[in-house]
Amino acid sequence: MRSMHFKREKLARMAPDSSALHLTNDAPRPAAGRGRILDVHGLRVGFGGPAIVDGVDLAMEPGELLCLVGESGSGKSLTALSVMRLLPPGARLTADRFAFDGQDLASASEEAMNRLRGDRIAMVFQEPMTSLNPVMSVGDQMTEILEAHRGLGRKEAREVALAMLRRVKIPDPEARLDAYPHQLSGGMRQRVMIAMALICRPALLIADEPTTALDVTIQSQILHLLDELRAELGAAVLFITHNLALVAEIADRIAVMYAGRIVESGSRADLFADPQHPYTLSLLAALPREEDVGRPLTAIDGQPPAAGQMPTGCRFAPRCPFAVEKCRAAYPPLAELAPGHAVACWRAPLERNVA
Amino acid sequence: MTAPLLEVRGLNKIYRSGGGFLRAPREAQVVKDVGFTVGRGEVFGLVGESGSGKTTIGRMLLRLTEADSGEILFDGQDVRALGPAALRGFRRRAQMIFQDPFASLDPRVRVGDAIAAPIRLHGLRPAGSVKDRVVELLEMVGLSAAHADRHPHAFSGGQRQRVAIARALAVEPELIVCDEPVSALDLSVQAQVVNLLADLSARLGVAYVFISHDMAVVRHLASHVGVLYAGRLVETGPAAAVLGAPRHPYTRMLLAASPRPHAAGRRERAEATGEPPSPYGREPGCRFASRCPHAVAACRAAEPPLDAFADGARFAACIRAAELGPETAPAPEGAPSPAFQTRMALLRAARAEGRAASPDAPA
């Protein structure tokens, strides 16, 4: 504990950037360096054996909301944790390019990462109860961040924390500042998590299934809030989810992941009006819709491949009704069919290639 | 006219906590005055958010949790009055499937033995033919004889849920209470299990009480639905009517908040507000009043009864339901794009063809 405090003090001295802490200043913080806030190319993460995340490309503009959609085991959470460099012990990360705001994350020291985390890159997890400290008041957890990253005094930090709680629309914020996590409802806890994540005005917020544990009426409030705050604070959001319907509500751009790779990426309109990859199509077909009542859903046969048993060619080929020899022989590259709309499928566009 | 398969009237459940020698325990009424009817072979969807009492109701139906008051009539027989022997007989006719199949299957018991246990217990097959029946059940849910010798850990989530379904079917029940059976499954697997449940109900004539928070899945499977809010049914009726043209403001909020896949862009929607009330020490009046955009003073005075509408098939517990009128169906998302339709047709055709070519593939 003592060494942690020491570290925090040191960090506070090292990062005295107080210009960005005043939440009254509503102008979005300009992203240093033009263009992409996140630029990932050929990201690979594995645990000694075959790579679990196997060649992922992600590019994000400042302020944009990118949804990374995938089923459990697709590697989406591992991708998110890679950006935070919070991988489990034993994980090996390699990448051709892995830059946040022009800074190489793959080679960044642990100290440099500590400066970034919670400050310029922040994260919200699915279950706030496991990421909030149960024996620390909400206020203390929030001010701790400001003390560490901004070197603020307690009183000043408390005021900023209070302003942030107001901003995430927590009723009676003064009282909540002294509340403990267990005294809050699930929705309120997630609001606290968001307040903590945004308190240093990060340029990138990673939200890993932030509403999955919540009821739909609470989920819709949290999504609304996230959208409002990202516009206000100018943060880019990497939103990880398995819920395809949800993606339609919030995404600027979408990347669909399957078995460790991105199979299709594009704007929301691209993915929902012009879906190309058979996996994307299959997911859309599997969603129960009003017009499907009374007939079977179009299910995807089989299951995703296990990590140790990846097919050599396209990983979706064993479950794909359009698969041909070529698909089983070689993995298709993620290629642009139209500007901004990329798909990793030998047979796309299907209407031309499937007779 | 025979009695409906299941008839529930005035069901109540109060949990008491704390309290001591001189202090009265705190009371939380988690289910209040719930009633509904399920016909033979019918799927009744019970929708609601966490804490609405849907799981407690499901458990009370099978007497896994005892109700405080109310009637549960199964085939005309009062379930709450059954003695131990009669209860065993009842549980042969009514089964349950849970959300997490890993938690409901013993990790040390081979799947084949888990399915055989209820067959032996109820003496449904002569000892020599139990094995054949197990294989038959495994095949019925899209698994094969080879799966019988494996332990639950060797199965994926979707397969485990198939095993749980096979075990529930082993006693040839007339009713299965399904508590969020597909909520923990990935979308691609969820569709398989939804299809399986629909298929089994149609083929075997088994009725479901299908508990879920997912409106789209309930709409797909259920013929009738009941919408629960804070322990009380606020709206019931045919699924198409209730979920297509909701009358109760809570049903409307729930539907508006449910995300739908579409390319049209962000919906400008009336934002859902507030959170459900605490089950302790309820305020008088309608329990949704604090979140309701239409609430008036009268709503806070007395709890509104679950009233029938003109056609008699629908009920809503809202004094303003008639005045507010049915909500027009949620704004259409626009016709799917030609590219979407073309490729979807290709996909359906290809899947159908694939299945025809290899009939052994699990549906």
XYZ file of C-alpha atoms in Angstrom:
718
model
C 0.000 0.000 0.000
C 2.728 2.428 0.963
C 4.597 1.943 -2.262
C 1.387 2.549 -4.171
C 0.903 5.831 -2.411
C 4.433 6.761 -3.121
C 3.887 5.981 -6.779
C 0.762 8.053 -6.853
C 2.493 11.070 -5.373
C 5.242 10.722 -7.874
C 2.729 10.462 -10.672
C 0.906 13.514 -9.436
C 4.129 15.479 -9.586
C 4.890 14.144 -13.005
C 1.537 15.018 -14.480
C 0.677 18.467 -13.254
C -1.451 19.183 -16.336
C -4.076 21.189 -14.507
C -5.374 22.914 -17.615
C -7.574 19.966 -18.443
C -9.147 19.371 -15.093
C -11.636 22.172 -14.950
C -14.880 20.636 -16.025
C -16.386 24.063 -16.496
C -14.254 24.434 -19.588
C -16.550 22.799 -22.076
C -14.397 22.973 -25.173
C -13.326 19.464 -26.138
C -9.710 18.879 -25.432
C -7.884 18.901 -28.734
C -6.328 15.552 -29.502
C -2.615 15.950 -29.794
C -1.488 15.011 -33.270
C -3.937 15.095 -36.150
C -5.980 12.175 -37.284
C -6.344 8.944 -35.435
C -6.622 8.667 -31.704
C -6.185 4.912 -31.903
C -4.289 3.171 -34.675
C -3.922 -0.575 -34.339
C -2.646 -2.825 -37.074
C -1.954 -6.550 -36.908
C -2.598 -6.880 -33.181
C -1.889 -10.389 -31.918
C -2.448 -11.635 -28.403
C -1.790 -15.170 -27.263
C -0.767 -17.235 -24.290
C 2.104 -19.158 -25.802
C -0.124 -21.319 -27.992
C -2.090 -20.101 -30.986
C -3.000 -16.413 -30.975
C -6.436 -15.683 -29.481
C -6.550 -12.235 -31.041
C -5.031 -12.851 -34.422
C -4.286 -9.839 -36.566
C -6.814 -7.217 -35.516
C -6.865 -3.795 -37.171
C -8.656 -0.905 -35.494
C -8.568 2.764 -36.325
C -10.487 5.404 -34.422
C -10.953 9.092 -35.076
C -11.198 11.453 -32.110
C -14.736 11.600 -30.731
C -16.078 8.644 -32.667
C -17.989 5.699 -31.239
C -16.748 2.393 -32.564
C -18.603 -0.780 -31.610
C -16.614 -3.981 -31.484
C -19.205 -6.774 -31.736
C -18.531 -10.418 -31.136
C -19.694 -13.494 -29.296
C -18.057 -14.827 -26.157
C -14.573 -16.065 -26.931
C -14.238 -13.940 -30.063
C -11.376 -11.985 -28.492
C -13.171 -8.660 -28.198
C -12.455 -8.153 -24.505
C -8.846 -9.206 -24.942
C -8.544 -6.585 -27.674
C -9.912 -3.950 -25.304
C -7.600 -4.998 -22.491
C -4.673 -4.829 -24.896
C -5.290 -1.141 -25.473
C -5.182 -0.630 -21.701
C -2.214 -3.015 -21.539
C -4.070 -4.815 -18.784
C -3.622 -8.306 -20.179
C -3.618 -11.283 -17.832
C -0.210 -12.633 -16.803
C 1.409 -14.797 -19.447
C -0.234 -13.017 -22.345
C 1.999 -12.076 -25.263
C 1.157 -9.056 -27.337
C 2.633 -8.163 -30.704
C 1.502 -5.644 -33.290
C 2.706 -4.060 -36.514
C 1.360 -0.749 -35.316
C -0.159 -0.034 -31.931
C -0.440 3.696 -31.385
C -2.570 5.795 -29.113
C -2.476 9.460 -30.029
C 0.845 8.962 -31.798
C 2.429 7.133 -28.846
C 3.459 3.507 -29.279
C 1.631 1.421 -26.700
C 3.443 -1.833 -27.411
C 6.762 -0.453 -26.243
C 5.484 1.993 -23.612
C 6.929 1.454 -20.140
C 4.648 0.352 -17.317
C 5.129 3.803 -15.813
C 4.033 5.511 -19.002
C 0.997 3.230 -19.122
C 0.138 4.150 -15.529
C 0.134 7.771 -16.555
C -2.195 7.049 -19.457
C -4.627 4.754 -17.674
C -7.454 6.530 -15.957
C -6.265 9.770 -17.488
C -6.096 9.752 -21.291
C -7.458 6.220 -21.695
C -10.170 5.099 -19.317
C -12.269 1.989 -19.060
C -15.735 0.992 -17.862
C -16.431 -2.684 -17.199
C -19.538 -4.828 -17.303
C -19.949 -5.370 -13.596
C -19.347 -2.177 -11.648
C -19.495 -4.017 -8.324
C -16.304 -5.886 -9.120
C -14.418 -2.829 -10.321
C -15.455 -0.486 -7.528
C -13.693 -0.798 -4.206
C -16.354 -1.966 -1.729
C -14.666 -0.478 1.336
C -14.021 2.982 -0.088
C -16.648 5.676 -0.464
C -17.569 6.780 -3.942
C -16.063 10.195 -3.299
C -12.729 8.783 -2.117
C -12.464 6.562 -5.185
C -13.080 9.519 -7.441
C -10.766 11.966 -5.726
C -8.012 9.358 -5.622
C -7.830 9.536 -9.417
C -7.588 13.303 -9.431
C -4.965 13.301 -6.724
C -2.902 10.768 -8.664
C -3.181 12.242 -12.139
C -3.698 15.896 -11.451
C -2.053 16.500 -8.100
C -5.194 18.118 -6.769
C -5.753 18.733 -3.078
C -8.569 16.877 -1.350
C -10.985 19.771 -1.259
C -10.476 20.706 -4.848
C -10.701 17.086 -5.967
C -13.942 16.647 -4.039
C -15.477 19.547 -5.884
C -14.519 18.154 -9.264
C -15.904 14.753 -8.212
C -19.162 16.349 -7.164
C -19.436 18.188 -10.473
C -18.862 14.905 -12.278
C -21.554 13.083 -10.275
C -23.960 15.857 -11.216
C -22.970 15.415 -14.804
C -23.859 11.727 -14.819
C -27.206 12.711 -13.283
C -26.910 10.987 -9.974
C -29.722 12.225 -7.752
C -28.571 13.879 -4.532
C -24.864 13.858 -5.514
C -23.613 15.424 -2.256
C -24.932 12.473 -0.270
C -23.697 9.923 -2.841
C -20.165 11.191 -2.514
C -20.037 9.590 0.927
C -21.979 6.475 -0.049
C -20.380 3.074 -0.508
C -20.893 1.072 -3.706
C -23.237 -1.482 -2.094
C -25.634 1.307 -1.198
C -26.199 2.123 -4.859
C -28.378 0.357 -7.424
C -26.754 -1.313 -10.443
C -27.627 1.606 -12.696
C -26.263 4.146 -10.221
C -23.051 2.152 -9.825
C -22.550 2.199 -13.567
C -23.104 5.958 -13.515
C -20.405 6.241 -10.851
C -18.081 4.115 -12.992
C -18.686 6.408 -15.946
C -18.095 9.483 -13.798
C -14.802 7.992 -12.595
C -13.738 7.061 -16.100
C -14.467 10.491 -17.514
C -13.203 12.574 -14.611
C -9.832 13.258 -16.228
C -11.469 13.857 -19.624
C -9.896 10.926 -21.448
C -9.391 11.040 -25.194
C -10.449 7.386 -25.372
C -13.037 5.588 -23.285
C -13.192 1.811 -23.518
C -16.571 0.458 -22.445
C -16.627 -3.329 -22.155
C -20.266 -4.506 -22.118
C -21.164 -1.602 -19.831
C -24.917 -2.239 -19.951
C -25.093 -6.022 -20.260
C -25.901 -6.551 -16.587
C -28.561 -3.837 -16.563
C -32.278 -3.901 -17.287
C -33.318 -2.428 -20.619
C -34.901 0.710 -19.191
C -31.720 1.399 -17.203
C -29.568 0.387 -20.178
C -31.248 2.965 -22.362
C -30.547 5.663 -19.763
C -26.873 4.711 -19.545
C -26.479 4.646 -23.336
C -28.089 8.045 -23.580
C -25.749 9.358 -20.924
C -22.645 7.934 -22.605
C -23.655 9.483 -25.891
C -24.290 12.865 -24.304
C -20.999 12.889 -22.431
C -18.871 11.820 -25.328
C -20.256 14.686 -27.389
C -19.659 17.061 -24.509
C -16.171 15.876 -23.627
C -15.039 14.914 -27.110
C -13.952 11.432 -26.055
C -13.745 8.611 -28.560
C -15.539 5.500 -27.309
C -14.598 1.907 -28.038
C -17.785 0.066 -27.130
C -17.465 -3.698 -26.727
C -20.660 -5.714 -26.904
C -22.224 -8.993 -27.972
C -25.570 -7.301 -28.552
C -26.064 -6.576 -32.218
C -29.384 -4.810 -31.749
C -27.784 -2.416 -29.289
C -25.074 -1.548 -31.774
C -27.674 -0.196 -34.171
C -28.672 2.352 -31.569
C -25.328 3.877 -30.779
C -22.507 3.141 -33.213
C -20.852 5.500 -35.668
C -18.806 2.607 -36.943
C -18.920 -1.120 -36.278
C -16.313 -3.870 -36.388
C -17.562 -7.465 -36.240
C -15.199 -9.979 -34.678
C -15.233 -13.736 -35.107
C -12.764 -16.197 -33.609
C -10.044 -13.612 -33.000
C -10.330 -11.683 -36.256
C -12.323 -8.809 -37.614
C -14.515 -10.130 -40.412
C -16.285 -6.924 -41.375
C -16.072 -3.254 -40.518
C -17.856 -0.161 -41.698
C -20.354 2.509 -40.795
C -23.594 1.595 -39.094
C -25.382 2.016 -42.416
C -22.833 -0.265 -44.119
C -23.359 -3.032 -41.596
C -27.126 -2.908 -41.352
C -28.156 -1.933 -44.887
C -25.298 -3.512 -46.790
C -24.017 -6.420 -44.667
C -21.477 -8.436 -46.627
C -19.859 -11.120 -44.503
C -21.877 -14.327 -44.089
C -21.257 -14.143 -40.329
C -22.684 -10.621 -40.113
C -25.629 -11.750 -42.237
C -26.138 -14.800 -40.063
C -26.141 -12.721 -36.885
C -28.705 -10.354 -38.370
C -30.806 -13.314 -39.490
C -30.677 -14.859 -36.006
C -32.267 -11.825 -34.352
C -35.961 -12.464 -33.733
C -38.002 -9.922 -35.682
C -41.684 -9.186 -35.925
C -41.892 -10.566 -39.471
C -40.332 -13.877 -38.354
C -43.012 -14.707 -35.789
C -44.454 -18.118 -36.555
C -41.459 -19.460 -38.441
C -38.109 -20.750 -37.245
C -35.279 -18.290 -36.776
C -32.383 -18.617 -39.165
C -29.904 -20.105 -36.727
C -26.188 -20.593 -37.354
C -25.378 -24.289 -37.147
C -22.468 -25.411 -35.043
C -20.262 -23.395 -32.715
C -17.266 -21.100 -32.977
C -13.955 -22.983 -33.195
C -12.025 -23.555 -29.975
C -8.802 -21.584 -29.535
C -6.542 -24.570 -30.185
C -8.463 -25.776 -33.217
C -8.619 -22.826 -35.582
C -9.280 -23.838 -39.166
C -6.465 -22.936 -41.561
C -8.648 -20.958 -43.938
C -11.534 -18.693 -43.084
C -12.540 -19.344 -39.482
C -16.204 -19.097 -40.275
C -15.986 -21.580 -43.158
C -17.111 -24.642 -41.129
C -20.380 -22.843 -40.290
C -20.769 -20.942 -43.553
C -23.263 -22.158 -46.160
C -21.341 -20.351 -48.913
C -17.931 -21.831 -48.151
C -15.982 -23.289 -51.087
C -12.549 -24.874 -51.376
C -10.739 -21.554 -51.450
C -12.329 -20.517 -48.145
C -10.963 -23.602 -46.433
C -7.515 -23.148 -47.962
C -6.594 -19.555 -47.188
C -7.784 -16.846 -44.854
C -9.340 -13.959 -46.800
C -7.770 -10.552 -46.084
C -9.903 -7.740 -44.693
C -10.333 -5.809 -47.943
C -12.283 -2.662 -48.695
C -15.281 -3.188 -50.943
C -16.206 0.462 -50.741
C -14.456 3.332 -48.977
C -14.605 2.623 -45.235
C -16.413 -0.694 -45.650
C -14.110 -3.694 -45.387
C -14.919 -7.386 -45.403
C -12.831 -10.530 -45.021
C -14.648 -12.916 -47.350
C -13.572 -14.519 -50.608
C -17.165 -14.715 -51.763
C -18.291 -11.129 -51.183
C -20.352 -9.648 -52.695
C -22.490 -12.759 -52.473
C -25.072 -11.835 -55.085
C -22.311 -11.691 -57.683
C -20.321 -14.728 -56.582
C -22.975 -17.168 -55.445
C -24.944 -18.503 -58.363
C -64.954 -27.916 -21.665
C -61.922 -29.134 -19.770
C -60.053 -26.958 -17.311
C -57.021 -25.036 -18.601
C -53.685 -26.681 -17.901
C -52.612 -24.042 -15.432
C -54.668 -21.455 -13.670
C -53.098 -19.035 -11.222
C -55.180 -16.756 -9.021
C -54.229 -14.081 -6.525
C -50.673 -15.293 -5.938
C -48.748 -13.455 -3.225
C -45.265 -13.705 -1.801
C -43.763 -11.644 0.976
C -40.152 -11.983 2.057
C -39.391 -11.026 5.637
C -35.938 -10.003 6.761
C -34.308 -8.676 9.877
C -36.475 -8.201 12.923
C -35.863 -9.472 16.398
C -37.433 -10.011 19.775
C -39.161 -6.653 19.884
C -38.669 -5.436 16.355
C -40.989 -6.443 13.545
C -39.193 -7.846 10.470
C -39.094 -5.757 7.338
C -41.514 -7.003 4.746
C -40.962 -6.982 1.012
C -43.912 -7.954 -1.093
C -42.193 -9.336 -4.178
C -45.296 -10.827 -5.799
C -48.715 -9.305 -5.430
C -52.038 -10.629 -6.604
C -50.743 -12.307 -9.736
C -53.114 -14.371 -11.851
C -52.967 -15.864 -15.339
C -54.059 -18.892 -17.311
C -52.014 -21.183 -19.536
C -53.791 -23.472 -21.983
C -52.544 -26.914 -23.000
C -49.632 -26.658 -25.411
C -49.624 -22.888 -25.065
C -46.617 -20.649 -24.474
C -47.214 -17.960 -21.882
C -44.497 -15.316 -21.736
C -43.786 -13.658 -18.416
C -41.792 -10.476 -19.024
C -40.264 -8.101 -16.565
C -37.021 -6.591 -15.357
C -34.863 -7.862 -12.536
C -36.692 -7.719 -9.237
C -40.104 -7.798 -10.896
C -40.859 -11.177 -9.300
C -40.829 -13.301 -12.438
C -38.413 -15.918 -11.132
C -40.230 -16.121 -7.782
C -43.491 -16.755 -9.641
C -41.866 -19.478 -11.734
C -40.541 -21.183 -8.619
C -43.866 -20.912 -6.833
C -45.634 -22.617 -9.728
C -43.541 -25.736 -9.100
C -43.488 -25.270 -5.322
C -39.742 -24.749 -5.245
C -40.730 -21.654 -3.283
C -43.932 -21.685 -1.252
C -46.489 -18.995 -2.009
C -48.016 -17.079 0.914
C -51.483 -17.092 -0.533
C -53.319 -17.619 -3.788
C -54.301 -20.565 -5.909
C -52.282 -22.585 -8.383
C -54.535 -24.999 -10.218
C -52.796 -27.528 -12.441
C -55.274 -29.507 -14.498
C -57.886 -28.503 -11.961
C -55.825 -29.763 -9.006
C -54.680 -27.385 -6.248
C -50.887 -27.571 -6.349
C -50.465 -25.749 -3.032
C -52.426 -28.469 -1.211
C -50.468 -31.454 -2.555
C -48.854 -33.850 -0.068
C -45.356 -35.256 -0.657
C -46.472 -38.210 -2.802
C -48.882 -36.175 -4.893
C -46.218 -33.488 -5.285
C -43.870 -36.045 -6.824
C -46.603 -36.991 -9.266
C -47.126 -33.327 -10.092
C -43.440 -32.782 -10.754
C -43.546 -35.560 -13.306
C -46.032 -33.453 -15.194
C -44.399 -30.056 -14.646
C -40.688 -29.331 -15.052
C -38.289 -26.416 -14.978
C -35.336 -25.183 -17.041
C -33.017 -22.583 -15.587
C -30.918 -19.798 -17.079
C -27.559 -21.263 -16.241
C -27.437 -24.904 -17.292
C -24.007 -25.295 -15.761
C -25.420 -24.572 -12.338
C -28.322 -26.980 -12.786
C -26.299 -29.982 -13.962
C -24.167 -31.951 -11.521
C -20.591 -31.695 -12.846
C -19.761 -35.226 -11.652
C -22.676 -36.975 -13.312
C -22.469 -38.122 -16.902
C -25.089 -36.442 -19.048
C -26.706 -39.769 -19.935
C -27.135 -40.632 -16.254
C -28.511 -37.172 -15.492
C -31.205 -37.694 -18.111
C -31.866 -41.288 -17.043
C -32.346 -40.403 -13.356
C -35.871 -38.974 -13.622
C -36.918 -41.832 -15.941
C -35.834 -44.371 -13.339
C -37.194 -42.362 -10.427
C -40.663 -42.226 -11.911
C -40.393 -45.731 -13.352
C -41.333 -44.504 -16.796
C -39.483 -47.229 -18.721
C -38.505 -50.799 -17.926
C -34.891 -50.894 -16.790
C -33.754 -52.459 -20.058
C -34.999 -49.674 -22.270
C -33.921 -46.619 -20.258
C -30.754 -46.291 -22.347
C -32.718 -46.245 -25.594
C -34.982 -43.570 -24.204
C -31.964 -41.435 -23.212
C -30.602 -41.667 -26.754
C -34.013 -40.814 -28.135
C -34.157 -37.723 -25.904
C -30.629 -36.636 -26.823
C -31.510 -36.880 -30.484
C -34.730 -35.005 -29.904
C -32.717 -31.988 -28.686
C -30.155 -32.179 -31.487
C -27.445 -34.139 -29.647
C -26.398 -37.731 -30.257
C -25.869 -41.004 -28.397
C -22.143 -40.237 -28.230
C -22.867 -37.333 -25.882
C -24.356 -39.578 -23.174
C -21.001 -40.597 -21.728
C -19.628 -37.092 -21.347
C -19.678 -34.822 -18.323
C -21.292 -31.362 -18.402
C -17.952 -29.525 -18.636
C -17.353 -31.048 -22.057
C -20.359 -29.185 -23.462
C -20.708 -25.633 -24.689
C -23.366 -23.373 -23.158
C -25.856 -24.087 -25.888
C -25.310 -27.842 -25.697
C -25.712 -27.786 -21.919
C -29.020 -26.049 -22.317
C -30.002 -28.820 -24.754
C -29.084 -31.364 -22.085
C -31.197 -29.506 -19.516
C -34.104 -29.528 -21.971
C -33.655 -33.257 -22.627
C -33.708 -33.955 -18.893
C -36.850 -31.872 -18.436
C -38.488 -33.760 -21.306
C -37.492 -37.136 -19.871
C -40.632 -37.294 -17.715
C -42.880 -36.301 -20.637
C -44.155 -33.197 -18.859
C -47.199 -31.198 -19.884
C -45.711 -27.950 -18.584
C -42.165 -26.598 -18.474
C -41.338 -23.409 -16.619
C -38.425 -21.901 -18.563
C -36.582 -19.259 -16.538
C -34.516 -17.142 -18.952
C -33.382 -20.267 -20.809
C -31.586 -18.435 -23.616
C -30.370 -15.285 -21.851
C -26.876 -16.579 -21.190
C -26.370 -17.834 -24.739
C -24.668 -16.092 -27.625
C -26.934 -14.877 -30.367
C -25.997 -17.550 -32.894
C -26.671 -20.299 -30.348
C -29.695 -18.557 -28.865
C -31.536 -18.885 -32.173
C -30.855 -22.651 -32.209
C -32.329 -23.107 -28.728
C -35.314 -20.841 -29.434
C -36.055 -22.932 -32.528
C -35.674 -26.124 -30.528
C -38.107 -24.952 -27.834
C -40.665 -23.854 -30.431
C -40.301 -27.125 -32.278
C -40.688 -29.267 -29.142
C -43.779 -27.387 -28.044
C -45.357 -27.899 -31.461
C -44.374 -31.578 -31.687
C -45.000 -32.731 -28.131
C -47.762 -30.324 -27.159
C -45.898 -29.244 -24.028
C -46.861 -25.855 -22.604
C -44.286 -23.327 -21.381
C -44.315 -20.550 -18.903
C -41.507 -18.673 -20.586
C -39.821 -16.177 -18.276
C -37.642 -13.585 -19.963
C -36.575 -9.990 -20.068
C -36.048 -10.167 -23.836
C -39.148 -8.841 -25.552
C -38.104 -10.014 -29.014
C -37.641 -13.625 -27.900
C -40.938 -13.601 -25.994
C -42.718 -12.142 -28.999
C -41.280 -14.944 -31.087
C -42.320 -17.813 -28.822
C -45.319 -16.787 -26.761
C -48.966 -16.662 -27.747
C -49.925 -14.789 -24.574
C -47.864 -12.569 -22.309
C -47.998 -11.004 -18.886
C -45.907 -7.935 -18.129
C -44.682 -7.713 -14.538
C -43.627 -4.568 -12.774
C -42.447 -4.565 -9.172
C -44.258 -7.797 -8.375
C -47.544 -7.078 -10.062
C -48.962 -7.873 -13.489
C -49.562 -4.536 -15.185
C -50.676 -5.847 -18.568
C -51.730 -9.205 -20.009
C -53.160 -10.425 -23.288
C -52.243 -11.949 -26.640
C -48.540 -11.405 -27.380
C -49.131 -9.696 -30.713
C -51.531 -7.198 -29.136
C -49.608 -6.459 -25.931
C -46.190 -6.170 -27.565
C -47.503 -4.666 -30.801
C -49.854 -2.069 -29.354
C -49.095 -1.767 -25.632
C -51.657 -0.078 -23.385
C -49.813 0.226 -20.094
C -47.217 3.034 -19.934
C -44.675 0.620 -18.457
C -45.031 -1.821 -21.361
C -44.528 1.126 -23.659
C -41.393 2.226 -21.851
C -40.028 -1.312 -21.892
C -40.604 -1.665 -25.632
C -39.213 1.769 -26.409
C -36.062 0.951 -24.439
C -35.509 -2.413 -26.156
C -32.921 -1.955 -28.873
C -33.914 -3.011 -32.364
C -31.605 -3.692 -35.273
C -31.978 -1.170 -38.041
C -29.854 1.029 -40.225
C -31.956 4.138 -39.953
C -29.800 5.731 -37.313
C -30.345 6.737 -33.751
C -33.941 6.791 -32.717
C -35.074 9.922 -31.006
C -36.976 8.216 -28.269
C -38.676 9.240 -25.113
C -36.015 8.320 -22.623
C -36.845 5.787 -19.977
C -36.512 7.471 -16.616
C -36.119 6.428 -13.011
C -35.702 3.032 -11.430
C -38.168 0.491 -10.037
C -39.326 1.200 -6.478
C -37.948 -0.674 -3.501
C -40.074 -3.655 -2.458
C -39.923 -2.427 1.135
C -42.605 -0.047 2.347
C -44.397 0.719 -0.866
C -46.091 4.007 -1.459
C -49.827 3.747 -2.007
C -51.158 3.954 -5.533
C -49.800 2.666 -8.819
C -46.269 1.342 -8.399
C -45.226 2.761 -11.748
C -46.523 6.277 -11.000
C -43.101 7.632 -9.984
C -41.688 6.864 -13.457
C -44.828 7.331 -15.507
C -45.043 10.283 -17.890
C -48.844 10.118 -17.743
C -49.329 9.898 -13.968
C -51.973 12.114 -12.382
C -52.985 12.597 -8.750
C -55.504 9.733 -8.864
C -52.715 7.306 -9.853
C -50.980 7.935 -6.537
C -54.150 7.489 -4.486
C -55.041 3.856 -5.101
C -53.565 0.838 -6.826
C -55.317 0.484 -10.190
C -57.052 -2.869 -10.785
C -56.098 -5.079 -13.731
C -59.064 -4.102 -15.915
C -60.324 -5.751 -19.061
C -60.593 -3.905 -22.333
C -63.477 -3.830 -24.732
C -62.575 -7.102 -26.405
C -62.191 -8.788 -23.024
C -58.956 -10.547 -23.955
C -56.630 -7.827 -22.753
C -56.057 -6.373 -19.336
C -54.070 -3.394 -18.111
C -53.632 -2.013 -14.620
C -53.816 1.646 -15.546
C -56.676 4.011 -14.862
C -55.707 6.070 -17.895
C -55.241 3.185 -20.326
C -58.574 3.707 -22.101
C -58.079 7.438 -22.303
C -54.485 7.170 -23.578
C -55.544 4.645 -26.193
C -53.379 2.017 -27.798
C -49.971 3.185 -28.804
C -49.473 2.967 -32.492
C -46.878 0.348 -33.240
C -43.310 1.551 -32.755
C -42.147 3.675 -35.669
C -41.340 1.410 -38.607
C -37.639 1.171 -39.242
C -38.163 1.422 -42.953
C -38.084 -1.473 -45.361
C -34.836 -3.434 -45.324
C -32.517 -2.379 -48.140
C -32.558 -4.376 -51.414
C -28.966 -5.514 -50.768
C -29.974 -6.778 -47.315
C -32.994 -8.619 -48.696
C -31.096 -10.201 -51.564
C -28.325 -11.520 -49.342
C -30.744 -12.649 -46.641
C -32.641 -14.665 -49.248
C -29.347 -16.181 -50.434
C -28.459 -17.069 -46.866
C -31.812 -18.692 -46.097
C -31.706 -20.685 -49.312
C -28.128 -21.785 -48.700
C -28.895 -22.820 -45.110
C -31.971 -24.768 -46.169
C -29.974 -26.489 -48.880
C -27.140 -27.300 -46.480
C -29.605 -28.882 -44.075
C -31.286 -30.884 -46.796
C -27.888 -32.175 -47.890
C -26.876 -33.303 -44.397
C -30.031 -34.133 -42.437
C -27.970 -35.160 -39.411
C -26.819 -31.610 -38.751
C -28.457 -30.243 -35.606
C -31.161 -27.759 -36.422
